[in-house]
Amino acid sequence: QVIDSTSLGWGTRVKGFIACFAIGCLCSILGSCLLWIPKKGLVLFAVFYTLGNISSIGSTMFLMGPMKQLKRMFEPTRLIATIVMLLCLILTLCSAFWWRKAGLALLFCILQFFAMAWYSISFIPYAR
């Protein structure tokens, strides 16, 4: 059904998924490397780690399509996990750019990790 509603072929969608997921992993690794830079390292880590998570979430949209992905994200069984995960993403970026609190950005990165794990587990039947 997804194949009929999109102009992308299966091979193109798999390549898009792999590329977007690889970019997400690369951003997360780069953020971890930038963590050790004096003064700005923690903020750079928070930003790159968040961008990596956003890219990783976006990669699944290639496989199932954006609308189906959004519908599945906000199903009642994973609604709370999705809201917590999105809130952690936003709060990490706010603490890095707006509030300029490196410690708070690190805290939200840790919470972001657990929220992403909870969100990912919500897609596995009977894993919650």
XYZ file of C-alpha atoms in Angstrom:
128
model
C 0.000 0.000 0.000
C 2.875 2.384 0.765
C 4.509 1.528 -2.562
C 1.345 2.625 -4.406
C 1.161 5.966 -2.603
C 4.749 7.102 -3.138
C 6.890 7.774 -6.162
C 9.950 6.212 -4.524
C 10.745 2.607 -5.294
C 11.587 0.081 -2.588
C 15.315 0.219 -3.341
C 15.342 4.015 -3.158
C 13.456 3.986 0.137
C 15.897 1.465 1.652
C 18.844 3.591 0.474
C 17.197 6.685 1.995
C 16.649 4.833 5.263
C 20.271 3.648 5.393
C 21.647 7.090 4.498
C 19.476 8.937 7.037
C 20.181 6.390 9.770
C 23.928 6.529 9.037
C 23.861 10.333 9.230
C 22.069 10.040 12.583
C 24.693 7.634 13.931
C 27.492 9.829 12.584
C 26.023 12.923 14.264
C 25.736 11.076 17.581
C 29.335 9.841 17.358
C 30.559 13.287 16.313
C 28.710 14.789 19.269
C 30.431 12.343 21.598
C 33.815 13.337 20.172
C 33.011 17.046 20.550
C 32.074 16.536 24.199
C 35.707 16.966 25.242
C 36.185 20.416 23.662
C 36.625 23.028 26.422
C 33.722 25.420 27.142
C 31.477 24.682 24.121
C 31.896 20.894 24.008
C 28.855 20.041 26.094
C 26.576 22.258 24.035
C 27.958 20.829 20.778
C 27.414 17.326 22.144
C 23.785 18.119 23.003
C 23.094 19.604 19.585
C 24.734 16.831 17.554
C 23.243 14.085 19.719
C 19.762 15.574 19.273
C 20.228 16.000 15.520
C 21.392 12.388 15.357
C 18.241 11.198 17.112
C 16.013 13.312 14.875
C 17.742 11.914 11.798
C 17.380 8.352 13.087
C 13.657 8.855 13.686
C 13.325 10.455 10.270
C 14.989 7.482 8.627
C 12.022 5.246 9.392
C 9.801 7.590 7.419
C 11.506 6.314 4.280
C 10.342 2.785 5.002
C 6.724 3.334 5.940
C 6.004 6.848 4.704
C 5.660 10.052 6.716
C 1.918 9.904 7.389
C 1.918 6.285 8.515
C 4.933 6.983 10.720
C 3.190 9.949 12.346
C -0.008 7.940 12.840
C 1.943 5.111 14.477
C 3.891 7.553 16.669
C 0.686 8.969 18.124
C -1.225 5.716 18.615
C -2.613 5.411 22.169
C -0.134 2.642 23.065
C 2.894 4.855 22.445
C 1.481 8.362 22.850
C 3.163 9.038 26.205
C 6.500 7.656 24.993
C 6.328 9.862 21.885
C 5.460 13.001 23.855
C 8.248 12.401 26.393
C 10.740 11.720 23.595
C 9.781 14.854 21.620
C 9.775 16.942 24.797
C 13.291 15.748 25.656
C 14.491 16.606 22.137
C 13.051 20.117 22.401
C 14.285 20.725 25.961
C 17.804 19.621 25.003
C 17.938 22.166 22.195
C 16.352 24.887 24.389
C 18.912 24.335 27.124
C 21.760 24.465 24.599
C 20.653 27.524 22.588
C 18.150 29.527 24.582
C 19.025 28.974 28.250
C 22.747 28.307 27.568
C 23.021 25.839 30.463
C 25.502 23.082 29.622
C 24.665 20.975 32.676
C 20.979 21.099 31.883
C 21.725 20.136 28.276
C 23.635 17.085 29.508
C 20.761 16.119 31.815
C 18.285 16.372 28.944
C 20.622 14.307 26.722
C 20.559 11.543 29.323
C 16.780 11.792 29.578
C 16.633 11.847 25.785
C 18.534 8.552 25.658
C 16.057 6.872 28.014
C 13.072 8.432 26.238
C 14.348 7.185 22.863
C 14.836 3.701 24.318
C 11.290 3.748 25.731
C 9.918 5.014 22.410
C 11.803 2.338 20.444
C 10.655 -0.422 22.772
C 7.055 0.707 22.280
C 7.240 -0.640 18.712
C 8.097 -4.163 19.924
C 4.939 -6.135 20.774
C 4.695 -7.152 24.442
C 7.999 -5.409 25.255
C 6.438 -2.602 27.272
